[in-house]
CSV table of C-alpha atoms in Angstrom, one decimal:
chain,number,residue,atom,x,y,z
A,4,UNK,CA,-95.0,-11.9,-4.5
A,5,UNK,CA,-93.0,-9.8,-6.9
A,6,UNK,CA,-89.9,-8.1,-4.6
A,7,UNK,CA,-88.5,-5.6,-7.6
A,8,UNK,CA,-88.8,-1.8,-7.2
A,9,UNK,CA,-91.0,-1.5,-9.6
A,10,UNK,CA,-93.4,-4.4,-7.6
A,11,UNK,CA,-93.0,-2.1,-4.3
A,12,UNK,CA,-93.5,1.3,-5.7
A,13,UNK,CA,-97.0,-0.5,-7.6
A,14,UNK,CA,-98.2,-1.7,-4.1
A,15,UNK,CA,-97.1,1.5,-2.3
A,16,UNK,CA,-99.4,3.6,-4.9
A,17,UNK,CA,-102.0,1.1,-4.6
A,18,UNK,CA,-102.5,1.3,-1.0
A,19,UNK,CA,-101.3,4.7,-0.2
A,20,UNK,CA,-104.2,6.1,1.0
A,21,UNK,CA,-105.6,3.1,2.5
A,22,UNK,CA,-103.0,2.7,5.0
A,23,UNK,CA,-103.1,6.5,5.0
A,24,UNK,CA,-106.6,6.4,6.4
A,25,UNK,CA,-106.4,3.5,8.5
A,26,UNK,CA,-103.0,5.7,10.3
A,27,UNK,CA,-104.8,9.3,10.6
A,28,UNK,CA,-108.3,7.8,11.8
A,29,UNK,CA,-106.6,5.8,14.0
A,30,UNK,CA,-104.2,8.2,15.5
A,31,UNK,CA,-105.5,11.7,14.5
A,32,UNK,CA,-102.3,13.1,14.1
A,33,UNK,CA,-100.5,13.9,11.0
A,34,UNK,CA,-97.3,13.6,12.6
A,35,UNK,CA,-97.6,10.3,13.9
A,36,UNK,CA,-99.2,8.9,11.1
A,37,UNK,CA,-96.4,10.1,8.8
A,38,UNK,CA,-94.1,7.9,10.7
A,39,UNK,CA,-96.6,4.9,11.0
A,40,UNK,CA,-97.0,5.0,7.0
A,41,UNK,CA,-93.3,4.6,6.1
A,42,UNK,CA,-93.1,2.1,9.0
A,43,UNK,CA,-95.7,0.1,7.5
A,44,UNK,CA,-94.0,0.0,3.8
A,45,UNK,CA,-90.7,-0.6,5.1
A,46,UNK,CA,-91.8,-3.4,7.2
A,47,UNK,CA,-94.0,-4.6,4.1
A,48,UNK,CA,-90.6,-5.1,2.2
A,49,UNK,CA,-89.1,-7.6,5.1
A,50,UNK,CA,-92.5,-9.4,4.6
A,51,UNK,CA,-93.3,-9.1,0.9
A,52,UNK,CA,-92.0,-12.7,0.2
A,53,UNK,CA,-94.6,-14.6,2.4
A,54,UNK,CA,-97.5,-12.2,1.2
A,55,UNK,CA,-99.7,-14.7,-1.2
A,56,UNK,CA,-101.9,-12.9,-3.2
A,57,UNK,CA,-103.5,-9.4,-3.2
A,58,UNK,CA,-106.8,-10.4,-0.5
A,59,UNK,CA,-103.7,-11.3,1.9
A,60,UNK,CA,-101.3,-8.2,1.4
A,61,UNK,CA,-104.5,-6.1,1.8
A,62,UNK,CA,-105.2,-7.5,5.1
A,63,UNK,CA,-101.4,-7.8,6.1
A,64,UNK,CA,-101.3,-3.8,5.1
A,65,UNK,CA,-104.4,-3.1,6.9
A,66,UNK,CA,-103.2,-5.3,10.1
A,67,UNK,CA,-99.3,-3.5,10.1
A,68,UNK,CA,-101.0,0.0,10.4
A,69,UNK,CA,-102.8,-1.2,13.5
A,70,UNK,CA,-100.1,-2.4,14.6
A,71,UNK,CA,-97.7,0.4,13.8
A,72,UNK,CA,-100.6,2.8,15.7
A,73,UNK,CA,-100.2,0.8,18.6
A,74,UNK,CA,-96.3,1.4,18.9
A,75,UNK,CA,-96.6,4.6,18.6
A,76,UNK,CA,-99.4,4.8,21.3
A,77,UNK,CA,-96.7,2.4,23.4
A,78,UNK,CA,-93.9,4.6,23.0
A,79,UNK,CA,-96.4,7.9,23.8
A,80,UNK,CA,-97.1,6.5,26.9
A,81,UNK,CA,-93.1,6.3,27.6
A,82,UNK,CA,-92.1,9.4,26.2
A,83,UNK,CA,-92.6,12.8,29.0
A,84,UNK,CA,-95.7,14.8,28.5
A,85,UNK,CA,-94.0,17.9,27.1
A,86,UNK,CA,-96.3,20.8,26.0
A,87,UNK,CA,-95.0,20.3,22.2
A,88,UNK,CA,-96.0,16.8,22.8
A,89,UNK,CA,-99.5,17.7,23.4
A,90,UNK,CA,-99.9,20.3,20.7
A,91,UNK,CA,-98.7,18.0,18.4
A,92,UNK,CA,-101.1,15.3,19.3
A,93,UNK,CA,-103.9,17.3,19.4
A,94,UNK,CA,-103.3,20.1,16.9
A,95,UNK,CA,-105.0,18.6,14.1
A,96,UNK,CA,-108.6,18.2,15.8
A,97,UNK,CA,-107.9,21.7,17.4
A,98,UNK,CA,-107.5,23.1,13.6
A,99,UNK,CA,-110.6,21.4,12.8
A,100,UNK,CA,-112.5,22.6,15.6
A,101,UNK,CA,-111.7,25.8,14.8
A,102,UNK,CA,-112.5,25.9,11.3
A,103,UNK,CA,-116.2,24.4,11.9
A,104,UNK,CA,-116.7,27.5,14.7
A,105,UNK,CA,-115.5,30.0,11.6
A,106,UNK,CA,-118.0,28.5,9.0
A,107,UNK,CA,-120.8,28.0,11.0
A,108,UNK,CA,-121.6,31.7,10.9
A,109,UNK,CA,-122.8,31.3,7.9
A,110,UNK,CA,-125.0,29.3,5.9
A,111,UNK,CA,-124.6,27.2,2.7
A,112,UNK,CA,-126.4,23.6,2.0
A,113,UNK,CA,-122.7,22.4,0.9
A,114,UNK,CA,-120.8,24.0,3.6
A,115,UNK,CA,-123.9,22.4,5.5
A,116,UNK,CA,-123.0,19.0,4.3
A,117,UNK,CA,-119.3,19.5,5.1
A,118,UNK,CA,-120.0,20.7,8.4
A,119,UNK,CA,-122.3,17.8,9.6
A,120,UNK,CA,-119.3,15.5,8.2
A,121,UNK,CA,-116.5,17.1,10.2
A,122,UNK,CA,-119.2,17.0,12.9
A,123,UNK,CA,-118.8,13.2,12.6
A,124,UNK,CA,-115.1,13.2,12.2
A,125,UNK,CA,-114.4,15.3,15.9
A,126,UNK,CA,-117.3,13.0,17.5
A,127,UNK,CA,-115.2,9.7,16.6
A,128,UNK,CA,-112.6,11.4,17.1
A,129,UNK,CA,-113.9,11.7,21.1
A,130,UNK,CA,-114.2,8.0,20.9
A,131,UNK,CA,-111.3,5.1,21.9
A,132,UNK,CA,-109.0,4.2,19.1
A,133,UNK,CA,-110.2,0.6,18.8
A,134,UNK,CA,-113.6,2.3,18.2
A,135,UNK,CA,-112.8,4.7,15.7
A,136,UNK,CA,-110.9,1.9,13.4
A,137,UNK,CA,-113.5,-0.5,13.7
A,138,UNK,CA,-115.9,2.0,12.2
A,139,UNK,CA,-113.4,2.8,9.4
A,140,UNK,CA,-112.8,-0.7,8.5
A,141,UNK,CA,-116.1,-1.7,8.1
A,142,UNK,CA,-117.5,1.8,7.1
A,143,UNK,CA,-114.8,2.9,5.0
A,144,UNK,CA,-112.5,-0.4,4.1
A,145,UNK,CA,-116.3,-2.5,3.5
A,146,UNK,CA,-114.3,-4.9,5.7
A,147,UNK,CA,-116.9,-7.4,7.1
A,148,UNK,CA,-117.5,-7.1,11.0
A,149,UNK,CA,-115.9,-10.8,11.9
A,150,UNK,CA,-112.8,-9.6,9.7
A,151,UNK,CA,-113.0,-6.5,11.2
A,152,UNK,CA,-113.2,-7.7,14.5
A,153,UNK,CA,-110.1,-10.5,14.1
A,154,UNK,CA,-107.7,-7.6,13.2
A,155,UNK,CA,-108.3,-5.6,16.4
A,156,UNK,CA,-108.1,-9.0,18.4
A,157,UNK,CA,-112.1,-8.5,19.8
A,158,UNK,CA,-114.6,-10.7,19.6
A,159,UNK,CA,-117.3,-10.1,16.6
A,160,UNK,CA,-119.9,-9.6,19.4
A,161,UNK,CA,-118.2,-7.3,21.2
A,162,UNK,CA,-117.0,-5.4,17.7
A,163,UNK,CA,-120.9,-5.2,16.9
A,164,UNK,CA,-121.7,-4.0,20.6
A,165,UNK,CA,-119.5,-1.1,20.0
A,166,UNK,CA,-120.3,-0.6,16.5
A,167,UNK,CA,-124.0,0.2,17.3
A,168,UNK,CA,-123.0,2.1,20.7
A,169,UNK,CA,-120.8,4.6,18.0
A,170,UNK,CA,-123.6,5.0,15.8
A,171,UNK,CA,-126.1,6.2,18.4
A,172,UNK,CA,-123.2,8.5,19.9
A,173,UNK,CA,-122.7,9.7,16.2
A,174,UNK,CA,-126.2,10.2,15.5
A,175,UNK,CA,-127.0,12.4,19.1
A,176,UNK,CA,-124.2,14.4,18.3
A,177,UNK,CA,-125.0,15.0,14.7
A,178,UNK,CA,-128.7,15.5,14.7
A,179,UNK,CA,-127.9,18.2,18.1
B,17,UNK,CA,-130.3,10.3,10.5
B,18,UNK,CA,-129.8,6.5,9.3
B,19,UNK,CA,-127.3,4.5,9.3
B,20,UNK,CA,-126.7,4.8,5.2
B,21,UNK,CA,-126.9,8.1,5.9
B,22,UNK,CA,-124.2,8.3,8.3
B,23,UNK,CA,-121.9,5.9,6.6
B,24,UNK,CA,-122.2,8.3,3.8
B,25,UNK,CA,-121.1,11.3,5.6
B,26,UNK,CA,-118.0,9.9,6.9
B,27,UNK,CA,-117.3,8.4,3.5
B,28,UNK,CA,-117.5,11.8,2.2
B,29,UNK,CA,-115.4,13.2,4.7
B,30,UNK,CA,-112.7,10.5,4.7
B,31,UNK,CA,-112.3,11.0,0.6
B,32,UNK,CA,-110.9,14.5,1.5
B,33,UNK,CA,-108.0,12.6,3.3
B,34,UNK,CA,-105.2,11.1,1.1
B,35,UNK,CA,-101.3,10.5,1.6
B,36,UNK,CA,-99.0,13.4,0.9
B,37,UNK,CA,-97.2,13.0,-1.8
B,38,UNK,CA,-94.2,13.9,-0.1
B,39,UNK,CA,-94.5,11.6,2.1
B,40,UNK,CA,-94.9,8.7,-0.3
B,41,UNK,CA,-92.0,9.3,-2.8
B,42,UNK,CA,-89.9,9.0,0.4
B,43,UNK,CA,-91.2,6.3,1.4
B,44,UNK,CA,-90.6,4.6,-1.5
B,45,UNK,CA,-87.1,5.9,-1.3
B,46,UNK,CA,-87.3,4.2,2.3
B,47,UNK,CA,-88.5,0.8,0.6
B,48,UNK,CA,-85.6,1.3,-2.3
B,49,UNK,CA,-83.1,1.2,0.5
B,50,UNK,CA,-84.7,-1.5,2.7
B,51,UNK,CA,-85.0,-3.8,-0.3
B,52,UNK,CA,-81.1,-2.9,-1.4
B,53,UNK,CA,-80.2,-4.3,2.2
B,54,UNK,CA,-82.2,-7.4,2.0
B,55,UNK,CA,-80.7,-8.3,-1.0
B,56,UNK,CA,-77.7,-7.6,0.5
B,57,UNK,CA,-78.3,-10.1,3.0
B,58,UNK,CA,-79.2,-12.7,0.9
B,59,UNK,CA,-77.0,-12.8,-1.6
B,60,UNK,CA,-74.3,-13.0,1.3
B,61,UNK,CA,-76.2,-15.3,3.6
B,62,UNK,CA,-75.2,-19.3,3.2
B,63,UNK,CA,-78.7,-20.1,1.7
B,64,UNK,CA,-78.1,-17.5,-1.3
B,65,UNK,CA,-74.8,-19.3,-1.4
B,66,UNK,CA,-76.3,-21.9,-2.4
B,67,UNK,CA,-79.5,-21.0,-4.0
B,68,UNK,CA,-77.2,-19.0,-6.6
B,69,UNK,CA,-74.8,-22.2,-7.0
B,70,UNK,CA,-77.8,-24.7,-7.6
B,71,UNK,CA,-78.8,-22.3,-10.5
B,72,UNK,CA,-75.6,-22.3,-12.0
B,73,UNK,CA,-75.5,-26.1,-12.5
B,74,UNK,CA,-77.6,-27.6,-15.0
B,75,UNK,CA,-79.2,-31.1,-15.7
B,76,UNK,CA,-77.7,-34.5,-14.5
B,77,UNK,CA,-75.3,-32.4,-12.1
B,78,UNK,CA,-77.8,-30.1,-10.3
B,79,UNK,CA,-80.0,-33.7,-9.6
B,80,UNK,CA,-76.9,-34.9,-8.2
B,81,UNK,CA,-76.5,-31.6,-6.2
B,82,UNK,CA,-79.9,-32.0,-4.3
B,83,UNK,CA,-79.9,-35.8,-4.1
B,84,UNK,CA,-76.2,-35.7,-1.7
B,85,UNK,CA,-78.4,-32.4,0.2
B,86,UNK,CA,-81.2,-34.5,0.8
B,87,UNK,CA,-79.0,-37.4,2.1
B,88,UNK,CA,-76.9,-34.7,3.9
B,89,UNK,CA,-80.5,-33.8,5.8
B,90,UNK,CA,-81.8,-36.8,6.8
B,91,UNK,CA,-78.7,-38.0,8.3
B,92,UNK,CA,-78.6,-34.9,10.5
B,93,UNK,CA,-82.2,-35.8,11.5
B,94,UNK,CA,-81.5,-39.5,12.0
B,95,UNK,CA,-79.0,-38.6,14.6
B,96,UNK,CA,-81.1,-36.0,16.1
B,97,UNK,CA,-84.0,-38.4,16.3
B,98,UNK,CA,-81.6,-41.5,17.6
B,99,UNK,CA,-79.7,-39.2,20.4
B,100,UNK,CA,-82.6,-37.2,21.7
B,101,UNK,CA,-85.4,-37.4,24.2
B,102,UNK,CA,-83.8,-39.5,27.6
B,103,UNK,CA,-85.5,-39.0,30.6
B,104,UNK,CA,-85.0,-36.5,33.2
B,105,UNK,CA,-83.2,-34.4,30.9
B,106,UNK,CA,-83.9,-31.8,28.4
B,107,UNK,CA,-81.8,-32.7,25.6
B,108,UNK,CA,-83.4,-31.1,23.0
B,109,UNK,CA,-81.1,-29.3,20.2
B,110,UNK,CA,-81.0,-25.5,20.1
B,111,UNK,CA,-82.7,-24.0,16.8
B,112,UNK,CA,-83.4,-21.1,14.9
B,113,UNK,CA,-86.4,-19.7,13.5
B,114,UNK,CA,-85.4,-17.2,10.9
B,115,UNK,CA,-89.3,-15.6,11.0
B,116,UNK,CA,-91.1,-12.7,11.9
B,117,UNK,CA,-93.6,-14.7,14.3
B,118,UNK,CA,-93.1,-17.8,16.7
B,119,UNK,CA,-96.2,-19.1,18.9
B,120,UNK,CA,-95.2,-21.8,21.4
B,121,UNK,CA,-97.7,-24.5,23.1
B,122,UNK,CA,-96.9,-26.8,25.9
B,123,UNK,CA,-99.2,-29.6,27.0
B,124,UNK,CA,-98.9,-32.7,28.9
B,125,UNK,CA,-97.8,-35.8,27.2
B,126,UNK,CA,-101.4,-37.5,27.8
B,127,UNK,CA,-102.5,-35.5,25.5
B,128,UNK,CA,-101.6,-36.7,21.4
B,129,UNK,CA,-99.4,-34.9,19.1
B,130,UNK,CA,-102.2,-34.1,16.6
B,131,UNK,CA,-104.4,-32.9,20.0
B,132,UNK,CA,-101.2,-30.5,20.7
B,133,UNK,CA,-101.0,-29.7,17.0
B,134,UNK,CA,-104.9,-28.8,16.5
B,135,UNK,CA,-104.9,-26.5,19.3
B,136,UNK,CA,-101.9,-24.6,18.0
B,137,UNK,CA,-104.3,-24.5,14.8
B,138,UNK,CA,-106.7,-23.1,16.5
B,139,UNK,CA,-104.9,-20.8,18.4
B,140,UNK,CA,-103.6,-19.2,15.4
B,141,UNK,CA,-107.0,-19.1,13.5
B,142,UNK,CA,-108.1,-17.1,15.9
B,143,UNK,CA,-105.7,-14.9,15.5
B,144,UNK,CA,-105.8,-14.5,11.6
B,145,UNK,CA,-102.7,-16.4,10.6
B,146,UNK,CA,-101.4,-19.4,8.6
B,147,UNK,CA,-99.2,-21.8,10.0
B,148,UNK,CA,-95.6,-22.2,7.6
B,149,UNK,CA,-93.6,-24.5,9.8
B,150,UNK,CA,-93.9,-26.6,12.7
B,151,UNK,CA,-91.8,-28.3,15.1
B,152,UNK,CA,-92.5,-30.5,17.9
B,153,UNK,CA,-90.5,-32.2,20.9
B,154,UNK,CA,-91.4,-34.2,23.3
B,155,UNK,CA,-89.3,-33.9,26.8
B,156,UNK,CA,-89.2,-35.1,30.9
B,157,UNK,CA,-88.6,-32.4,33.5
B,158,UNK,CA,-88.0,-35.5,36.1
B,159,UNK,CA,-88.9,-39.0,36.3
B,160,UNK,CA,-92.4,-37.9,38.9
B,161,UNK,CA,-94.0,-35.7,35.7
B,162,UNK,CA,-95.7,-36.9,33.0
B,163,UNK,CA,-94.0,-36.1,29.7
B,164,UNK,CA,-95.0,-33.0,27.9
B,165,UNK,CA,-95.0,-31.7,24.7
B,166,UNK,CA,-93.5,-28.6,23.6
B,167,UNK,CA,-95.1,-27.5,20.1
B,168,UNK,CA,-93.6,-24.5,18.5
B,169,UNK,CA,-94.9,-22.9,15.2
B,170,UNK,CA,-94.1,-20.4,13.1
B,171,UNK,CA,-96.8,-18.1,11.4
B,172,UNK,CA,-97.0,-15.4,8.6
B,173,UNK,CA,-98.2,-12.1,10.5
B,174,UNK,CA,-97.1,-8.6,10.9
B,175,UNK,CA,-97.4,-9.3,14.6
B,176,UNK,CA,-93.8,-9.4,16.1
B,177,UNK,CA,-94.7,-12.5,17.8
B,178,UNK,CA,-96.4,-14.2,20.6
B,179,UNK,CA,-95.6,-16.7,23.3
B,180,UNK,CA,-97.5,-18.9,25.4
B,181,UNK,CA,-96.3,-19.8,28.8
B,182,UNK,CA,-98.0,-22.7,30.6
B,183,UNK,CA,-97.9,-23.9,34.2
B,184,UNK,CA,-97.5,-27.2,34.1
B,185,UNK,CA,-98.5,-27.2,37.9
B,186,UNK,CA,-101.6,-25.1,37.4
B,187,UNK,CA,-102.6,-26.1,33.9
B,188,UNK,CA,-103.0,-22.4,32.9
B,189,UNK,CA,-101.5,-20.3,30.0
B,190,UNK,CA,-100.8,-17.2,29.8
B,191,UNK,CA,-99.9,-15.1,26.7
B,192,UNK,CA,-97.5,-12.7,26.4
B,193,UNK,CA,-97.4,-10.5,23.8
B,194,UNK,CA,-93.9,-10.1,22.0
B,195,UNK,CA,-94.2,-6.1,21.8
B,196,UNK,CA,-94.6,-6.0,26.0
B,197,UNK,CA,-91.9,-8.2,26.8
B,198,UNK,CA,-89.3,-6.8,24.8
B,199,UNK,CA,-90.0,-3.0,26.2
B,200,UNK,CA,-89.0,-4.7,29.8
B,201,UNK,CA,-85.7,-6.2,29.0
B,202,UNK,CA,-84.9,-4.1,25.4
B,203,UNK,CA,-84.3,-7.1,22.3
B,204,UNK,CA,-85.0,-10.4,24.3
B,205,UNK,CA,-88.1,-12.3,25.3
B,206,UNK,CA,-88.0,-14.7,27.2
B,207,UNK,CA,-90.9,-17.7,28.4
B,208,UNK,CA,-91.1,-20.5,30.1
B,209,UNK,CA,-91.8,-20.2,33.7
B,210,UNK,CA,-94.7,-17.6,35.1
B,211,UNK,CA,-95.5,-16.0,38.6
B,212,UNK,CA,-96.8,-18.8,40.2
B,213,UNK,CA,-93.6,-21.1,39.5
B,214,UNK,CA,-94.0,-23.9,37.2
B,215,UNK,CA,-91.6,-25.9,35.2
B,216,UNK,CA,-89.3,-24.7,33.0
B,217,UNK,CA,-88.6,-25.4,29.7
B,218,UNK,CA,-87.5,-22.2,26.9
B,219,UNK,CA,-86.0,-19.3,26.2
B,220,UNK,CA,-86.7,-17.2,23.7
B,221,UNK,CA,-84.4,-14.1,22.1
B,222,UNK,CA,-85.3,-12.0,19.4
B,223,UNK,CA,-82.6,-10.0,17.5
B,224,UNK,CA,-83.8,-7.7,14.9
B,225,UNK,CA,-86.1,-10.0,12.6
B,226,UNK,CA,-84.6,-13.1,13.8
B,227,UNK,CA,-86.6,-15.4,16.4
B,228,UNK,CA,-83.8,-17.4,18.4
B,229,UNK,CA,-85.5,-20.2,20.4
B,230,UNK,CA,-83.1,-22.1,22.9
B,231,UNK,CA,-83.9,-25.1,24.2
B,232,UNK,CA,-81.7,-25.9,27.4
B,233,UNK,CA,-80.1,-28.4,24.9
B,234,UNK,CA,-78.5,-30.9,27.1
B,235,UNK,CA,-78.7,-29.5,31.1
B,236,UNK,CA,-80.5,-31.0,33.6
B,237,UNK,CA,-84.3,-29.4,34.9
B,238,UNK,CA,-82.5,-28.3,38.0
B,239,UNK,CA,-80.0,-26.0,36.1
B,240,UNK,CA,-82.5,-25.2,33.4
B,241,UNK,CA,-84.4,-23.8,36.5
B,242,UNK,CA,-82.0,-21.9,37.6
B,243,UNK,CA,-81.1,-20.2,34.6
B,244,UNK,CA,-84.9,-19.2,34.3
B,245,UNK,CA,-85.2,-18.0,37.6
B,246,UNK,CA,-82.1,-15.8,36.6
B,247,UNK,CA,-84.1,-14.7,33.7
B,248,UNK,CA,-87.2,-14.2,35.6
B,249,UNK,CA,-86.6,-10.7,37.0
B,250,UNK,CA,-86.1,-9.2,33.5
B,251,UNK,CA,-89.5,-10.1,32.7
B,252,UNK,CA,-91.2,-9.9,35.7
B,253,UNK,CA,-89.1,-6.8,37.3
């Protein structure tokens, strides 16, 4: 593929808020998905000469961000347990906890809407990371299951198991 | 609530998430710089060299150019081929795999090269990638074993890389992945030998981006051993 500047800064616009996605749903933390998303572009340029054709750099992009998630989770698991730490990590579903209690005082069908989809968000958000991205990539990304599946190194069975286990969980949770 | 239902809320909620643009202009100052170094690199690296010479030559002379390269190659592999492969020895030439991702296979020699070769294949199938290169030897611990193969390819992945270890004893394989390895003993990974003890054959070293795979070129399976069990510690600590 095309290695000039103006080749790179095309794919990074492109895919921006794919790998975006992928990085926040995976580790629901702004902070750590900020560093996974430049890792993931910087590592793209080392690797930009064996990409073949856009299907491929989608699932090379798509496969780095797991990846990337997964070193950070690695190096989380090294690093002490500081208070800052845990804010950090869990600040952004705290924030959004906290905003749903505010607005459910009142009552609005759109507010309703949004409600009932940041309900969704904090139940997967409850679930394990393998979980969460699976539904995102085949919810979100239209990624079919067996591709799906292939990236997070699981079986399509078991990637359909858990698949259908999340959308009952989702739905109880929802519908209470 | 059905499932279309569902997959619609969390649609709607995930389209309120995008990348900060912040964020992405420096990361493209990030790439800028990454991309500067590379071609850095290659313009000084020996293949550049070269690359950049063949392009300044034209016609008749740049034919001449790769027709002495090719000879230059396959007398280096002629004399690999001739001086390689005695029994009871390991003389198998150190190389270099300048690649993101390696995946190693041992078998025994009963089995074919293509066998060997197919379940590499397969192996990396599995995993999603496409095989770019492939190298194979064939080598004798002692004179008591059967011969094995030792079938090494490289793939296209974002996956640092992978290696198998097999037991030749115990006929099992175990895989370590590249990521675990190197957080025991910082840059290098090492394979070849696992808990239970079996032959030894490899050692692997990753620096940066580079894969290094040595091959005990020219020492004996006693010494070879030795130097593994050496190694073993800093991956099995």
């Amino acid at each position: 593929m095309d290695v000039s500047r103006q080749a790179m800064d095309d794919i990074c616009k492109r895919y921006k808020d794919m790998v975006w996605r992928v990085a926040i749903s995976r580790c629901q933390n702004r902070a750590d998905a900020e560093d996974v998303f430049q890792n993931v572009f910087v590592r793209l340029v080392k690797s930009i000469r064996k990409i073949e054709d856009e299907e491929h750099l989608k699932y090379w992009l798509l496969r780095a961000t797991v990846n990337c998630c997964n070193d950070v989770f690695k190096a989380r698991t090294r690093a002490p347990d500081s208070l800052e730490s845990k804010r950090e990590q869990y600040g952004d579903s705290l924030k959004l906890a906290e905003q749903s209690r505010e607005e459910s005082n009142s009552f609005d069908p759109e507010q309703a809407q949004t409600r009932t989809g940041e309900q969704v968000m904090q139940a997967l958000a409850r679930m394990p990371e393998d979980t969460r991205t699976l539904f995102h990539l085949v919810y979100y990304e239209q990624l079919p299951v067996k591709r799906a599946a292939t990236l997070l190194h699981m079986s399509e069975g078991t990637a359909k198991t858990r698949l259908s286990r999340a959308r009952d969980k989702l739905r109880k949770e929802v519908s209470v | 609530m059905n499932d279309r239902e569902l997959e619609q809320l969390y649609r709607q909620a995930m389209d309120g998430e995008s990348a900060p643009d912040g964020l992405v202009s420096d990361t493209m100052a990030l790439m800028h710089q990454e991309l500067e170094k590379q071609q850095a690199k290659k313009a000084t690296s020996v293949g550049g060299r070269v690359r950049a010479w063949l392009g300044g030559l034209h016609g008749q002379r740049r034919g001449y150019a790769w027709g002495f390269g090719g000879l230059a190659v396959a007398a280096v592999l002629l004399c690999v081929l001739t001086l390689g492969g005695s029994p009871d020895t390991l003389t198998l030439t150190p190389f270099t795999y300048q690649t993101d991702s390696v995946m190693a296979l041992v078998s025994r020699g009963e089995n074919s090269l293509t066998d060997v070769e197919s379940e590499l294949d397969a192996k990396l199938q599995l995993a999603g990638c496409t095989r770019t290169d492939f190298f194979f030897a064939q080598a004798l611990l002692s004179s008591n074993e059967p011969a094995m193969w030792l079938a090494v390819a490289s793939y296209d992945s974002p996956e640092p890389f992978e290696v198998t270890i097999a037991n030749f004893q115990t006929q099992t394989y175990r895989t370590l992945a590249g990521g675990q390895a190197a957080r025991l003993n910082g840059l290098s990974v090492y394979a070849g030998q696992d808990e239970a003890g079996g032959d030894v054959f490899a050692v692997w070293q990753q620096e940066e981006r580079y894969v290094q795979v040595r091959l005990f070129g020219e020492c004996d399976a006693a010494a070879a051993a030795a130097r593994m069990k050496a190694l073993l510690p800093l991956i099995h600590p």
